Coordinates of C-alpha atoms in Angstrom, one line a residue:
X1 CA 11.1 -23.2 -22.4
X2 CA 10.7 -26.3 -20.2
X3 CA 14.0 -27.7 -21.7
X4 CA 17.1 -26.4 -19.9
X5 CA 19.7 -24.6 -21.9
X6 CA 23.3 -25.9 -21.7
X7 CA 24.2 -22.9 -19.4
X8 CA 21.3 -23.7 -17.1
X9 CA 22.3 -27.3 -17.0
X10 CA 25.8 -26.2 -16.1
X11 CA 24.5 -23.8 -13.3
X12 CA 22.1 -26.4 -11.9
X13 CA 25.0 -28.8 -11.5
X14 CA 26.8 -26.2 -9.4
X15 CA 25.3 -26.8 -6.0
X16 CA 27.6 -25.8 -3.2
X17 CA 29.2 -28.4 -0.9
X18 CA 26.5 -27.9 1.7
X19 CA 23.8 -28.6 -0.8
X20 CA 21.9 -25.3 0.2
X21 CA 18.4 -24.7 -1.0
X22 CA 17.2 -21.6 -2.8
X23 CA 13.9 -20.4 -1.4
X24 CA 11.5 -17.7 -2.7
X25 CA 8.3 -16.4 -1.1
X26 CA 6.2 -13.3 -0.5
X27 CA 5.1 -11.7 2.8
X28 CA 2.8 -9.4 0.8
X29 CA 1.8 -8.7 -2.8
X30 CA 0.2 -12.0 -3.7
X31 CA -3.6 -12.3 -4.0
X32 CA -3.8 -8.6 -3.4
X33 CA -2.7 -5.2 -4.8
X34 CA -0.5 -3.5 -2.3
X35 CA 2.0 -4.1 0.6
X36 CA 4.6 -5.8 -1.7
X37 CA 7.3 -7.6 0.1
X38 CA 9.3 -10.5 -1.4
X39 CA 12.0 -12.7 0.1
X40 CA 14.8 -14.7 -1.6
X41 CA 17.1 -16.8 0.6
X42 CA 20.0 -19.1 0.1
X43 CA 22.0 -20.7 2.9
X44 CA 22.6 -18.1 5.6
X45 CA 21.7 -15.1 3.3
X46 CA 18.3 -13.4 3.0
X47 CA 17.5 -10.5 0.7
X48 CA 14.2 -8.6 0.9
X49 CA 12.7 -7.0 -2.2
X50 CA 10.4 -4.0 -1.4
X51 CA 8.4 -3.2 1.7
X52 CA 5.1 -1.5 0.9
X53 CA 1.8 -0.6 2.5
X54 CA -1.8 -1.0 1.6
X55 CA -4.5 1.4 2.4
X56 CA -7.5 0.1 4.4
X57 CA -11.0 -0.3 3.3
X58 CA -14.0 1.0 5.2
X59 CA -14.2 -2.2 7.2
X60 CA -10.9 -1.5 9.0
X61 CA -12.2 1.2 11.4
X62 CA -9.6 3.7 12.3
X63 CA -6.7 1.9 10.7
X64 CA -4.2 4.1 8.9
X65 CA -2.1 1.6 7.0
X66 CA -1.7 -2.2 6.4
X67 CA 1.9 -3.4 6.2
X68 CA 3.4 -6.8 5.7
X69 CA 3.9 -9.2 8.7
X70 CA 7.7 -9.4 8.9
X71 CA 7.8 -11.6 12.0
X72 CA 9.8 -14.2 10.0
X73 CA 12.4 -11.6 9.1
X74 CA 12.6 -10.4 12.7
X75 CA 13.2 -14.0 13.9
X76 CA 15.9 -14.4 11.3
X77 CA 17.3 -10.9 11.3
X78 CA 20.8 -12.2 11.8
X79 CA 20.6 -13.6 8.2
X80 CA 18.9 -10.6 6.5
X81 CA 21.5 -8.8 4.5
X82 CA 19.7 -6.1 2.6
X83 CA 16.5 -4.5 1.4
X84 CA 16.4 -3.8 -2.4
X85 CA 13.7 -1.4 -3.6
X86 CA 12.5 -1.6 -7.2
X87 CA 10.7 1.8 -7.2
X88 CA 9.1 4.5 -5.1
X89 CA 5.4 3.8 -5.0
X90 CA 3.7 3.6 -1.6
X91 CA 2.9 -0.1 -2.1
X92 CA 6.6 -0.7 -2.4
X93 CA 8.1 1.7 0.2
X94 CA 5.3 2.6 2.6
X95 CA 6.3 0.0 5.2
X96 CA 10.1 0.7 5.1
X97 CA 10.3 2.8 8.3
X98 CA 8.4 0.2 10.3
X99 CA 10.6 -2.6 8.9
X100 CA 13.9 -0.8 9.6
X101 CA 12.9 -0.1 13.2
X102 CA 12.8 -3.8 13.7
X103 CA 15.4 -5.1 11.2
X104 CA 17.9 -2.3 10.4
X105 CA 19.6 -3.5 7.3
X106 CA 21.2 -1.5 4.4
X107 CA 18.7 -0.2 1.8
X108 CA 19.5 -0.1 -1.9
X109 CA 17.4 2.1 -4.3
X110 CA 17.7 4.5 -7.2
X111 CA 18.2 8.2 -6.7
X112 CA 14.6 9.3 -6.9
X113 CA 13.4 6.3 -4.9
X114 CA 15.9 7.1 -2.2
X115 CA 14.6 10.7 -2.0
X116 CA 11.1 9.4 -1.2
X117 CA 12.5 6.9 1.3
X118 CA 14.5 9.6 3.0
X119 CA 11.4 11.8 3.3
X120 CA 9.6 8.9 5.1
X121 CA 12.5 8.2 7.4
X122 CA 12.7 11.9 8.3
X123 CA 9.0 11.8 9.3
X124 CA 9.7 8.8 11.5
X125 CA 12.9 10.3 12.9
X126 CA 14.9 7.3 11.7
X127 CA 17.0 8.7 8.9
X128 CA 20.2 8.9 10.9
X129 CA 20.0 5.3 12.0
X130 CA 19.5 4.1 8.4
X131 CA 22.1 3.0 5.9
X132 CA 21.0 4.0 2.3
X133 CA 22.9 3.1 -0.9
X134 CA 22.2 4.6 -4.3
X135 CA 22.1 2.3 -7.3
X136 CA 21.2 2.5 -11.0
X137 CA 20.6 0.1 -13.8
X138 CA 24.4 -0.3 -14.3
X139 CA 25.1 -1.2 -10.7
X140 CA 26.5 -4.6 -9.7
X141 CA 26.5 -5.7 -6.1
X142 CA 27.7 -8.7 -4.2
X143 CA 25.6 -9.4 -1.1
X144 CA 26.4 -12.7 0.6
X145 CA 25.8 -15.6 -1.9
X146 CA 24.0 -13.3 -4.3
X147 CA 25.4 -11.2 -7.2
X148 CA 22.9 -8.5 -8.1
X149 CA 22.6 -6.6 -11.3
X150 CA 19.7 -4.5 -12.7
X151 CA 17.8 -3.4 -15.8
X152 CA 15.7 -0.3 -16.4
X153 CA 11.9 -0.7 -16.9
X154 CA 9.1 1.8 -17.7
X155 CA 6.5 2.5 -15.0
X156 CA 4.5 5.5 -13.8
X157 CA 7.3 6.8 -11.6
X158 CA 10.9 7.5 -12.4
X159 CA 13.9 5.2 -11.8
X160 CA 12.3 1.8 -11.8
X161 CA 14.4 -1.3 -11.9
X162 CA 14.1 -5.0 -12.5
X163 CA 16.6 -7.2 -10.5
X164 CA 18.8 -10.2 -11.5
X165 CA 19.9 -12.4 -8.7
X166 CA 22.8 -14.6 -9.8
X167 CA 22.9 -17.5 -7.3
X168 CA 24.9 -20.7 -7.1
X169 CA 22.0 -22.6 -8.6
X170 CA 20.9 -20.2 -11.4
X171 CA 19.5 -16.8 -12.2
X172 CA 16.4 -15.4 -10.5
X173 CA 14.7 -12.3 -12.0
X174 CA 12.3 -10.0 -10.4
X175 CA 10.7 -7.5 -12.9
X176 CA 9.4 -4.9 -10.5
X177 CA 6.3 -3.1 -11.8
X178 CA 6.7 -2.4 -15.5
X179 CA 5.3 -1.8 -19.0
X180 CA 6.9 -1.3 -22.4
X181 CA 6.6 2.3 -23.6
X182 CA 9.0 3.2 -26.4
X183 CA 7.9 6.9 -26.4
X184 CA 7.8 7.7 -22.7
X185 CA 7.4 11.2 -21.4
X186 CA 10.6 11.1 -19.4
X187 CA 12.7 9.4 -22.1
X188 CA 13.5 6.5 -19.7
X189 CA 13.2 3.7 -22.2
X190 CA 13.1 0.1 -21.1
X191 CA 16.4 -1.8 -21.5
X192 CA 15.0 -4.5 -23.7
X193 CA 18.5 -5.5 -24.9
X194 CA 19.5 -6.3 -21.3
X195 CA 16.4 -8.4 -20.8
X196 CA 17.2 -10.3 -24.0
X197 CA 20.7 -10.9 -22.9
X198 CA 19.5 -12.2 -19.5
X199 CA 17.2 -14.6 -21.3
X200 CA 20.1 -15.9 -23.4
X201 CA 22.2 -16.5 -20.3
X202 CA 19.4 -18.4 -18.8
X203 CA 16.7 -17.6 -16.2
X204 CA 15.9 -20.3 -13.7
X205 CA 13.0 -18.5 -12.1
X206 CA 11.1 -15.4 -13.1
X207 CA 8.9 -13.4 -10.8
X208 CA 6.8 -10.9 -12.9
X209 CA 4.0 -8.5 -11.9
X210 CA 0.5 -9.3 -12.9
X211 CA -1.7 -6.2 -12.4
X212 CA -3.0 -6.0 -16.0
X213 CA -2.8 -9.7 -16.9
X214 CA -6.6 -9.6 -17.8
X215 CA -6.2 -6.8 -20.4
X216 CA -5.4 -7.6 -24.0
X217 CA -2.9 -5.8 -26.2
X218 CA 0.0 -3.5 -25.2
X219 CA -0.2 -0.7 -22.7
X220 CA -0.8 2.6 -24.6
X221 CA 2.0 5.1 -24.6
X222 CA 2.3 8.2 -22.4
X223 CA 2.5 10.2 -25.6
X224 CA -1.2 9.9 -26.2
X225 CA -1.9 11.5 -22.8
X226 CA 0.2 14.6 -23.6
X227 CA -1.8 15.1 -26.8
X228 CA -5.1 15.0 -24.9
X229 CA -3.8 17.3 -22.1
X230 CA -2.6 19.9 -24.6
X231 CA -6.0 19.9 -26.3
X232 CA -7.9 20.3 -23.1
X233 CA -5.6 23.1 -21.8
X234 CA -6.0 25.0 -25.1
X235 CA -9.8 24.6 -25.0
X236 CA -10.2 25.7 -21.3
X237 CA -11.5 29.2 -20.8
X238 CA -11.0 29.7 -17.1
X239 CA -9.0 28.0 -14.4
X240 CA -7.8 24.4 -14.9
X241 CA -7.8 22.0 -11.9
X242 CA -5.8 18.8 -12.6
X243 CA -5.5 15.9 -10.1
X244 CA -3.1 13.0 -10.5
X245 CA -0.9 10.8 -8.4
X246 CA 1.9 12.9 -6.8
X247 CA 4.4 10.1 -7.7
X248 CA 3.5 10.2 -11.4
X249 CA 6.4 12.6 -12.3
X250 CA 5.9 12.0 -16.1
X251 CA 2.3 13.1 -15.9
X252 CA 3.3 16.1 -13.8
X253 CA 5.9 17.0 -16.4
X254 CA 3.2 16.8 -19.1
X255 CA 1.0 19.1 -17.1
X256 CA 3.9 21.5 -16.7
X257 CA 4.6 21.5 -20.4
X258 CA 0.9 22.2 -21.2
X259 CA 0.9 25.0 -18.6
X260 CA 3.9 26.6 -20.3
X261 CA 2.3 26.3 -23.8
X262 CA -0.8 28.0 -22.6
X263 CA 1.2 30.7 -20.7
X264 CA -0.4 30.0 -17.3
X265 CA 1.0 29.9 -13.8
X266 CA 1.0 26.7 -11.7
X267 CA -0.3 26.3 -8.1
X268 CA 0.5 23.1 -6.2
X269 CA -2.0 21.9 -3.5
X270 CA -1.5 19.0 -1.1
X271 CA 1.4 18.2 1.2
X272 CA 2.4 15.0 -0.7
X273 CA 2.3 16.9 -4.0
X274 CA 4.5 19.7 -2.7
X275 CA 7.0 17.2 -1.1
X276 CA 7.3 15.0 -4.2
X277 CA 7.6 17.8 -6.7
X278 CA 10.3 19.4 -4.5
X279 CA 12.3 16.2 -4.5
X280 CA 11.8 15.7 -8.2
X281 CA 13.0 19.2 -9.0
X282 CA 16.0 19.0 -6.6
X283 CA 17.1 15.7 -8.2
X284 CA 16.6 16.7 -11.8
X285 CA 13.5 14.7 -12.6
X286 CA 11.3 17.7 -13.3
X287 CA 12.1 20.7 -15.5
X288 CA 10.0 23.7 -14.5
X289 CA 10.4 27.1 -16.1
X290 CA 11.5 29.9 -13.7
X291 CA 8.6 31.7 -12.2
X292 CA 5.9 29.2 -13.3
X293 CA 5.1 27.9 -9.8
X294 CA 3.3 30.4 -7.6
X295 CA 2.1 30.2 -4.0
X296 CA -1.6 29.4 -3.5
X297 CA -2.0 32.8 -1.7
X298 CA -1.1 34.5 -5.0
X299 CA -3.9 32.7 -7.0
X300 CA -6.3 35.6 -6.8
X301 CA -3.8 38.0 -8.2
X302 CA -4.2 36.4 -11.6
X303 CA -7.2 36.1 -14.0
X304 CA -8.9 32.7 -14.0
X305 CA -7.5 31.9 -17.5
X306 CA -3.9 32.4 -16.3
X307 CA -3.9 29.7 -13.6
X308 CA -3.6 25.9 -13.4
X309 CA -4.1 24.1 -10.1
X310 CA -2.3 20.8 -9.7
X311 CA -3.5 18.8 -6.7
X312 CA -3.8 15.4 -5.0
X313 CA -7.0 13.5 -4.5
X314 CA -7.6 11.7 -7.8
X315 CA -8.9 8.7 -6.0
X316 CA -11.6 10.5 -4.0
X317 CA -9.7 10.7 -0.7
X318 CA -12.0 12.7 1.6
X319 CA -9.3 14.9 3.1
X320 CA -7.3 15.5 -0.1
X321 CA -7.2 18.9 -1.9
X322 CA -9.5 17.9 -4.7
X323 CA -12.3 16.7 -2.4
X324 CA -12.1 19.9 -0.4
X325 CA -12.2 22.0 -3.5
X326 CA -15.3 20.2 -4.8
X327 CA -17.1 20.8 -1.5
X328 CA -16.1 24.4 -1.2
X329 CA -14.0 23.8 1.9
X330 CA -10.6 24.7 0.6
X331 CA -9.8 28.0 2.4
X332 CA -9.1 30.9 -0.1
X333 CA -9.8 29.0 -3.3
X334 CA -13.3 28.7 -4.8
X335 CA -14.2 26.7 -7.9
X336 CA -15.8 29.1 -10.4
X337 CA -18.5 28.3 -13.0
X338 CA -16.8 27.4 -16.2
X339 CA -13.6 26.1 -14.6
X340 CA -12.2 22.9 -16.1
X341 CA -11.5 19.9 -13.8
X342 CA -9.3 17.0 -15.1
X343 CA -8.8 13.7 -13.5
X344 CA -5.4 12.6 -14.9
X345 CA -5.4 9.2 -13.2
X346 CA -7.5 6.1 -13.6
X347 CA -9.8 5.0 -10.7
X348 CA -8.4 2.3 -8.5
X349 CA -11.1 -0.4 -8.0
X350 CA -13.0 0.4 -4.8
X351 CA -12.6 4.2 -5.1
X352 CA -15.4 4.7 -7.7
X353 CA -18.0 5.8 -5.2
X354 CA -15.9 8.5 -3.7
X355 CA -14.7 9.7 -7.1
X356 CA -18.3 9.9 -8.4
X357 CA -19.3 12.1 -5.4
X358 CA -16.5 14.5 -6.2
X359 CA -17.4 14.6 -9.9
X360 CA -21.0 15.4 -9.0
X361 CA -19.9 18.2 -6.6
X362 CA -17.9 19.8 -9.4
X363 CA -20.7 19.6 -11.9
X364 CA -23.0 21.2 -9.3
X365 CA -20.5 24.1 -9.0
X366 CA -20.8 24.6 -12.8
X367 CA -17.4 23.2 -13.7
X368 CA -16.5 21.2 -16.8
X369 CA -15.3 17.8 -15.7
X370 CA -13.1 15.4 -17.7
X371 CA -13.1 12.1 -15.8
X372 CA -13.4 8.3 -16.2
X373 CA -11.0 5.5 -17.1
X374 CA -7.9 6.4 -19.2
X375 CA -9.4 4.9 -22.4
X376 CA -12.6 7.0 -21.9
X377 CA -11.0 10.4 -21.1
X378 CA -7.6 10.1 -22.7
X379 CA -6.0 11.6 -19.6
X380 CA -4.4 8.5 -18.2
X381 CA -2.6 5.3 -19.3
X382 CA -1.7 2.5 -16.9
X383 CA 1.8 2.1 -15.6
X384 CA 1.4 -1.7 -15.7
X385 CA 1.9 -3.9 -18.7
X386 CA -1.0 -5.5 -20.5
X387 CA -1.0 -9.1 -21.8
X388 CA 1.3 -8.4 -24.7
X389 CA 3.8 -6.6 -22.5
X390 CA 3.8 -9.6 -20.1
X391 CA 4.2 -12.1 -22.9
X392 CA 7.1 -10.1 -24.3
X393 CA 8.9 -10.2 -21.0
X394 CA 8.3 -14.0 -20.8
X395 CA 9.6 -14.4 -24.3
X396 CA 12.7 -12.4 -23.6
X397 CA 13.5 -14.1 -20.3
X398 CA 12.6 -17.7 -21.3
X399 CA 12.3 -18.8 -17.7
X400 CA 12.3 -22.5 -16.7
X401 CA 10.1 -21.7 -13.7
X402 CA 7.6 -18.9 -13.3
X403 CA 5.9 -17.2 -10.3
X404 CA 3.3 -14.4 -11.1
X405 CA 3.4 -11.7 -8.4
X406 CA 1.7 -8.4 -7.6
X407 CA -1.9 -9.2 -8.2
X408 CA -5.1 -10.7 -7.0
X409 CA -5.7 -14.4 -7.6
X410 CA -7.5 -14.1 -10.9
X411 CA -4.6 -11.9 -12.3
X412 CA -2.0 -14.5 -11.2
X413 CA -4.1 -17.2 -12.9
X414 CA -4.3 -15.3 -16.2
X415 CA -0.6 -14.5 -16.0
X416 CA 0.2 -18.2 -15.7
X417 CA -2.0 -18.9 -18.7
X418 CA 0.0 -16.3 -20.7
X419 CA 3.3 -18.0 -19.6
X420 CA 2.1 -21.4 -20.8
X421 CA 1.0 -19.8 -24.1
X422 CA 4.6 -18.7 -24.8
X423 CA 6.2 -22.0 -23.9
X424 CA 6.6 -22.3 -20.1
X425 CA 5.7 -25.8 -19.0
X426 CA 2.4 -25.7 -17.0
X427 CA 3.8 -27.7 -14.2
X428 CA 6.6 -25.1 -13.9
X429 CA 4.2 -22.3 -13.0
X430 CA 3.3 -21.6 -9.4
X431 CA 0.3 -19.6 -8.1
X432 CA 1.2 -18.8 -4.5
X433 CA -0.4 -17.1 -1.6
X434 CA 1.5 -14.9 0.9
X435 CA 3.7 -17.1 3.0
X436 CA 3.9 -20.0 0.4
X437 CA 7.5 -21.0 -0.2
X438 CA 9.0 -22.3 -3.4
X439 CA 12.2 -24.2 -2.9
X440 CA 14.7 -25.0 -5.7
X441 CA 17.1 -27.9 -5.0
X442 CA 19.2 -29.6 -7.6
X443 CA 17.4 -27.7 -10.3
X444 CA 13.9 -28.9 -9.2
X445 CA 11.4 -26.3 -7.9
X446 CA 8.5 -27.3 -5.7
X447 CA 6.1 -25.6 -3.3
X448 CA 7.4 -26.9 0.0
X449 CA 5.9 -25.2 3.0
X450 CA 4.0 -22.1 4.3
X451 CA 5.2 -19.4 6.7
X452 CA 2.4 -18.4 8.9
X453 CA 1.7 -14.7 8.4
X454 CA -1.1 -12.2 8.9
X455 CA -1.5 -8.4 8.4
X456 CA 0.1 -5.8 10.5
X457 CA -2.0 -2.7 11.1
X458 CA -0.8 0.9 11.7
X459 CA -3.1 2.9 14.0
X460 CA -1.9 6.4 14.8
X461 CA 1.7 5.2 14.9
X462 CA 1.0 2.0 16.8
X463 CA 1.8 -1.2 14.9
X464 CA 0.4 -4.7 15.6
X465 CA -2.1 -7.3 14.5
X466 CA -4.9 -5.4 16.4
X467 CA -7.5 -8.1 15.7
X468 CA -9.0 -7.6 19.1
X469 CA -9.1 -3.9 18.7
X470 CA -10.8 -4.1 15.3
X471 CA -13.3 -6.7 16.7
X472 CA -14.3 -4.3 19.5
X473 CA -14.6 -1.3 17.1
X474 CA -16.8 -3.3 14.8
X475 CA -19.0 -4.4 17.7
X476 CA -19.3 -0.8 18.9
X477 CA -20.1 0.4 15.4
X478 CA -22.8 -2.2 15.1
X479 CA -24.5 -2.3 18.5
X480 CA -22.9 0.6 20.5
X481 CA -21.7 0.6 24.1
X482 CA -23.1 0.5 27.6
X483 CA -21.0 1.9 30.4
X484 CA -21.9 1.0 34.0
X485 CA -20.2 3.1 36.7
X486 CA -20.0 1.6 40.2
X487 CA -18.8 3.6 43.2
X488 CA -17.3 1.1 45.6
X489 CA -15.8 1.3 49.1
X490 CA -12.1 0.5 48.9
X491 CA -12.3 -0.8 52.5
X492 CA -15.0 -3.4 52.3
X493 CA -16.0 -3.4 48.6
X494 CA -19.6 -2.3 49.3
X495 CA -21.6 -0.2 46.8
X496 CA -21.7 3.3 48.1
X497 CA -24.3 4.5 45.5
X498 CA -26.7 3.2 43.0
X499 CA -25.0 2.0 39.7
X500 CA -25.2 4.5 36.9
X501 CA -25.6 3.3 33.3
X502 CA -24.8 5.4 30.2
X503 CA -25.1 4.5 26.5
X504 CA -23.0 5.4 23.5
X505 CA -24.2 4.4 20.0
X506 CA -26.9 2.2 21.6
X507 CA -30.5 2.9 20.6
X508 CA -33.5 1.3 22.3
X509 CA -37.0 2.8 22.5
X510 CA -37.4 1.7 26.1
X511 CA -33.9 2.6 27.3
X512 CA -35.2 4.1 30.6
X513 CA -36.8 0.7 31.5
X514 CA -33.7 -1.2 30.3
X515 CA -31.4 1.0 32.3
X516 CA -33.4 0.4 35.5
X517 CA -33.2 -3.3 34.8
X518 CA -29.4 -3.1 34.2
X519 CA -28.9 -1.2 37.4
X520 CA -30.9 -3.7 39.4
X521 CA -29.1 -6.6 38.0
X522 CA -25.7 -4.9 38.7
X523 CA -26.7 -4.1 42.3
X524 CA -27.8 -7.7 43.0
X525 CA -24.8 -9.2 41.3
X526 CA -22.3 -7.1 43.2
X527 CA -23.9 -8.0 46.6
X528 CA -24.0 -11.7 45.5
X529 CA -20.3 -11.7 44.6
X530 CA -19.1 -9.4 47.4
X531 CA -17.8 -12.1 49.7
X532 CA -16.8 -14.6 46.9
X533 CA -14.8 -12.0 44.9
X534 CA -13.8 -9.6 47.6
X535 CA -10.3 -9.1 46.4
X536 CA -10.8 -9.9 42.7
X537 CA -12.2 -6.8 40.8
X538 CA -11.4 -8.5 37.5
X539 CA -13.5 -11.6 38.4
X540 CA -16.3 -9.4 39.5
X541 CA -16.2 -7.3 36.3
X542 CA -16.4 -10.5 34.1
X543 CA -19.4 -11.8 36.0
X544 CA -21.2 -8.5 35.9
X545 CA -20.6 -8.1 32.2
X546 CA -21.9 -11.6 31.5
X547 CA -25.1 -11.0 33.6
X548 CA -25.8 -7.7 31.8
X549 CA -25.0 -9.1 28.4
X550 CA -27.5 -11.9 28.9
X551 CA -30.2 -9.5 30.1
X552 CA -29.7 -7.0 27.2
X553 CA -29.7 -9.7 24.6
X554 CA -32.9 -11.2 26.0
X555 CA -34.6 -7.8 26.1
X556 CA -33.3 -6.2 22.8
X557 CA -31.7 -8.9 20.7
X558 CA -28.6 -6.6 20.5
X559 CA -25.0 -7.2 21.7
X560 CA -23.5 -3.8 22.7
X561 CA -20.0 -3.7 24.3
X562 CA -20.4 -3.8 28.1
X563 CA -17.9 -1.7 30.1
X564 CA -18.1 -1.8 33.9
X565 CA -16.0 1.0 35.5
X566 CA -15.2 0.7 39.3
X567 CA -14.5 3.8 41.2
X568 CA -13.0 3.2 44.6
X569 CA -13.7 5.8 47.3

């Protein structure tokens, strides 16, 4: 595959008169799982692929979401032509409202994906300002220097696409997230014939997802999950509680089918589940028998063996419906002894502890719990291709150059090894980090430069790098806070009362003695600085903070946040 085909040689000789360079890089999605955002640019044209979010771990105190740093795109927004979305998972669409508010470009996505994007834009009150275009696997679009076409892939959400960028120097292919399932629950089979045709035409550069690059074999078919679900539903004697990703429409359809076979009613819990199912039904992606879905207020009108509860929370989210059911905090619905609880989703690494807590709670309530990885429980298969899926894609595409994407470093490394094993030249593979740029000029690809980027944090609607805010929060969580209130004369700056010191989250056995010492130091420091800093409250605050910090560290070996508050009277 390191040898160029005649068609590739022909394309590579077609460099425009200006000798423009084709550049490819990621602003998110490399060396991590989440917040995918990839950029391809040629001449004066930039196209963005996906704009997702990543959920924070416990170290990011109070942060709601992590989104890509699109500062580069803001600086070059006059060249950004479009955002192309491969599918509707949060790690591919969660950052779109924040991006469009800064760089309002047309968005191209499939019918189901657009439904999810519209829902987000409505929540952000930005739908009217957005330009959305529906595409499918047969669409062809000319955007600047790029001619785009598409091919259908399997994944764990409907309407997923791979993208072909025909450029003046050759074809670039982005696979999106994918696996090969020839017996999918939604009958959306991968367009392998298109992928083979693309490979015959010649692929200069392939970007392919790497999530399961460490797992051998092919990804199991969704058909196996349906068999296990049906068996569990038939065996269950009382209520059935099933939790899965709201976006996994195929899994939800399987649950609906099993509910129908066992002549039960279906209750939906969780705002996300309700919204996504509504969109899926409206747009024809879910087939639900009339009268099957009932309101949660009706649940007690039916015997326990007549009800299935479908809810969010399969990853142990503390506020999700499943967690509240397990702790008995879901108003109006109690888990009964003998109920069956099914986790129809695999645990994402890092969520195991929360999931285990919920499983323990359900067992303590007397429920029968089916949980664990997909291979252990039979209730889940991955939406991402295993090694043989990845090798098949590489063999079909026959790329000259290869960049593994959507994965942590070890996954990207293993994917490169797979590429070499099927014929890609080792020196033609690139393991990148976010911001690393691969440039292709005159048919030669090289890692050329790095675009400085970081993370952008969303905190209750506010967006920014927030490094200082997080540093302060971590300091407070570790050593607490000391607040010193000083009542000052606004005429001559004198203290009108003794300083008052309060603590929050700061523990010391001799706090009364420490407080007296802080108040004395504060009083003396104010008098000392009165003439020197008469008209500089900020200067006085800094010196008071430094004096108190030195004293507290000397006395306690702790470093609480020091907050002087001046009240002028």
